[in-house]
Amino acid sequence: QVQLVESGGGLVQAGGSLRLSCAASGRTFSIYSMGWFRQAPGKEREFVAAITWNGDNTKYADSVKGRFTISRGNAENTGYLQMNSLKPEDAAVYYCAAASVPGILPRSIGFYNYWGQGTQVTVSS
């Protein structure tokens, strides 16, 4: 099993920045990729960004490309999502997830085996 714990959410004004963290523990050797997803009220959970666990490859949703950066801490089992130029439409509960499927960097929820509890991001206009 892999446990994921997100942190770093909060309230920010439009145009501001936040950095989310996702700490992984347990059988972290089984992780191939980490993804970030978000879910706004009344909407489906959507893909935001993903990174291979070795940090070599990243992928972003078009809506956040150029504003968000996903990364992996060098030493610790922690992933990050740096969010800049935040917009009110970025407000959502953000979830990190881990996938064990090798060789792909998935956007689809179904590929991710493990999920964190979520952290709220609120953006005021």
mmCIF file of C-alpha atoms in Angstrom:
data_model
loop_
_atom_site.group_PDB
_atom_site.id
_atom_site.type_symbol
_atom_site.label_atom_id
_atom_site.label_comp_id
_atom_site.label_asym_id
_atom_site.label_seq_id
_atom_site.Cartn_x
_atom_site.Cartn_y
_atom_site.Cartn_z
ATOM 1 C CA GLN A 1 0.000 0.000 0.000
ATOM 2 C CA VAL A 2 0.977 3.603 -0.593
ATOM 3 C CA GLN A 3 -0.260 6.444 1.556
ATOM 4 C CA LEU A 4 -0.482 9.971 0.152
ATOM 5 C CA VAL A 5 -0.965 13.135 2.174
ATOM 6 C CA GLU A 6 -1.509 16.501 0.507
ATOM 7 C CA SER A 7 -0.830 19.870 2.065
ATOM 8 C CA GLY A 8 -0.466 23.480 1.035
ATOM 9 C CA GLY A 9 -3.977 24.404 0.007
ATOM 10 C CA GLY A 10 -5.606 27.628 1.126
ATOM 11 C CA LEU A 11 -7.139 30.908 0.092
ATOM 12 C CA VAL A 12 -5.341 33.095 -2.408
ATOM 13 C CA GLN A 13 -6.256 36.100 -4.502
ATOM 14 C CA ALA A 14 -6.493 35.793 -8.260
ATOM 15 C CA GLY A 15 -3.035 36.159 -9.738
ATOM 16 C CA GLY A 16 -1.410 34.700 -6.662
ATOM 17 C CA SER A 17 0.510 31.484 -6.109
ATOM 18 C CA LEU A 18 0.326 28.357 -3.999
ATOM 19 C CA ARG A 19 2.506 25.279 -3.745
ATOM 20 C CA LEU A 20 0.869 21.964 -2.998
ATOM 21 C CA SER A 21 2.832 19.064 -1.566
ATOM 22 C CA CYS A 22 2.100 15.347 -1.645
ATOM 23 C CA ALA A 23 4.039 13.165 0.765
ATOM 24 C CA ALA A 24 4.158 9.483 -0.128
ATOM 25 C CA SER A 25 4.867 6.684 2.324
ATOM 26 C CA GLY A 26 4.612 2.923 2.437
ATOM 27 C CA ARG A 27 5.514 0.899 -0.652
ATOM 28 C CA THR A 28 6.813 3.903 -2.570
ATOM 29 C CA PHE A 29 9.039 1.649 -4.673
ATOM 30 C CA SER A 30 5.866 0.596 -6.486
ATOM 31 C CA ILE A 31 5.122 4.132 -7.706
ATOM 32 C CA TYR A 32 5.796 4.800 -11.369
ATOM 33 C CA SER A 33 4.046 8.156 -11.690
ATOM 34 C CA MET A 34 2.315 10.786 -9.587
ATOM 35 C CA GLY A 35 -0.567 12.880 -10.753
ATOM 36 C CA TRP A 36 -2.571 15.844 -9.552
ATOM 37 C CA PHE A 37 -6.288 16.072 -10.142
ATOM 38 C CA ARG A 38 -8.902 18.579 -9.056
ATOM 39 C CA GLN A 39 -12.614 18.576 -8.487
ATOM 40 C CA ALA A 40 -14.800 21.662 -8.254
ATOM 41 C CA PRO A 41 -18.331 21.508 -6.806
ATOM 42 C CA GLY A 42 -20.748 19.929 -9.234
ATOM 43 C CA LYS A 43 -17.992 18.946 -11.643
ATOM 44 C CA GLU A 44 -16.133 15.763 -12.399
ATOM 45 C CA ARG A 45 -12.632 15.184 -11.160
ATOM 46 C CA GLU A 46 -10.197 16.324 -13.834
ATOM 47 C CA PHE A 47 -6.561 15.799 -14.661
ATOM 48 C CA VAL A 48 -4.175 18.640 -13.870
ATOM 49 C CA ALA A 49 -0.626 17.320 -14.201
ATOM 50 C CA ALA A 50 1.489 14.192 -13.878
ATOM 51 C CA ILE A 51 5.144 13.309 -13.479
ATOM 52 C CA THR A 52 7.097 10.106 -13.673
ATOM 53 C CA TRP A 53 8.454 9.219 -10.259
ATOM 54 C CA ASN A 54 12.019 9.633 -11.507
ATOM 55 C CA GLY A 55 11.111 13.157 -12.644
ATOM 56 C CA ASP A 56 12.055 12.591 -16.273
ATOM 57 C CA ASN A 57 8.713 13.254 -17.871
ATOM 58 C CA THR A 58 5.790 15.559 -17.179
ATOM 59 C CA LYS A 59 2.361 16.169 -18.625
ATOM 60 C CA TYR A 60 -0.144 19.005 -18.122
ATOM 61 C CA ALA A 61 -3.741 19.815 -18.839
ATOM 62 C CA ASP A 62 -4.032 22.601 -21.401
ATOM 63 C CA SER A 63 -5.842 24.769 -18.866
ATOM 64 C CA VAL A 64 -2.817 24.947 -16.558
ATOM 65 C CA LYS A 65 0.084 24.706 -18.990
ATOM 66 C CA GLY A 66 2.511 27.570 -18.479
ATOM 67 C CA ARG A 67 1.074 28.415 -15.059
ATOM 68 C CA PHE A 68 1.490 25.202 -13.037
ATOM 69 C CA THR A 69 4.657 23.168 -12.556
ATOM 70 C CA ILE A 70 4.771 19.623 -11.241
ATOM 71 C CA SER A 71 7.970 18.365 -9.682
ATOM 72 C CA ARG A 72 9.409 15.684 -7.456
ATOM 73 C CA GLY A 73 11.665 16.304 -4.458
ATOM 74 C CA ASN A 74 15.133 14.887 -4.999
ATOM 75 C CA ALA A 75 15.608 13.130 -1.699
ATOM 76 C CA GLU A 76 12.209 12.773 -0.112
ATOM 77 C CA ASN A 77 9.205 10.895 -1.413
ATOM 78 C CA THR A 78 7.304 14.103 -2.048
ATOM 79 C CA GLY A 79 5.713 15.574 -5.127
ATOM 80 C CA TYR A 80 4.879 19.217 -5.622
ATOM 81 C CA LEU A 81 2.504 21.300 -7.677
ATOM 82 C CA GLN A 82 3.555 24.933 -7.981
ATOM 83 C CA MET A 83 0.553 26.975 -9.048
ATOM 84 C CA ASN A 84 1.128 30.508 -10.332
ATOM 85 C CA SER A 85 -1.190 33.095 -11.851
ATOM 86 C CA LEU A 86 -4.146 31.444 -10.187
ATOM 87 C CA LYS A 87 -7.605 32.125 -11.566
ATOM 88 C CA PRO A 88 -10.995 31.772 -9.881
ATOM 89 C CA GLU A 89 -11.684 28.791 -12.130
ATOM 90 C CA ASP A 90 -8.720 26.978 -10.560
ATOM 91 C CA ALA A 91 -10.607 26.763 -7.270
ATOM 92 C CA ALA A 92 -11.258 23.131 -6.365
ATOM 93 C CA VAL A 93 -10.241 20.323 -4.084
ATOM 94 C CA TYR A 94 -6.873 19.119 -5.338
ATOM 95 C CA TYR A 95 -5.930 15.461 -5.036
ATOM 96 C CA CYS A 96 -2.626 13.763 -5.583
ATOM 97 C CA ALA A 97 -2.560 10.217 -6.851
ATOM 98 C CA ALA A 98 0.018 7.538 -7.546
ATOM 99 C CA ALA A 99 0.070 4.994 -10.333
ATOM 100 C CA SER A 100 2.041 1.774 -10.518
ATOM 101 C CA VAL A 101 1.605 1.092 -14.211
ATOM 102 C CA PRO A 102 5.049 1.274 -15.807
ATOM 103 C CA GLY A 103 5.838 2.910 -19.103
ATOM 104 C CA ILE A 104 2.991 5.397 -19.300
ATOM 105 C CA LEU A 105 2.170 8.781 -17.809
ATOM 106 C CA PRO A 106 -1.591 8.611 -17.522
ATOM 107 C CA ARG A 107 -4.208 11.346 -17.550
ATOM 108 C CA SER A 108 -7.033 8.958 -16.754
ATOM 109 C CA ILE A 109 -8.223 8.509 -13.200
ATOM 110 C CA GLY A 110 -8.575 4.780 -13.668
ATOM 111 C CA PHE A 111 -4.823 4.242 -13.903
ATOM 112 C CA TYR A 112 -4.160 5.654 -10.450
ATOM 113 C CA ASN A 113 -4.170 3.141 -7.611
ATOM 114 C CA TYR A 114 -3.672 5.418 -4.644
ATOM 115 C CA TRP A 115 -5.211 8.743 -3.699
ATOM 116 C CA GLY A 116 -4.730 11.373 -1.055
ATOM 117 C CA GLN A 117 -7.522 12.946 0.933
ATOM 118 C CA GLY A 118 -7.475 16.227 -0.983
ATOM 119 C CA THR A 119 -6.648 19.813 -0.130
ATOM 120 C CA GLN A 120 -8.892 22.798 -0.788
ATOM 121 C CA VAL A 121 -7.727 25.627 -3.014
ATOM 122 C CA THR A 122 -9.871 28.757 -3.021
ATOM 123 C CA VAL A 123 -9.160 31.655 -5.370
ATOM 124 C CA SER A 124 -10.857 34.989 -4.739
ATOM 125 C CA SER A 125 -11.484 37.372 -7.597
#
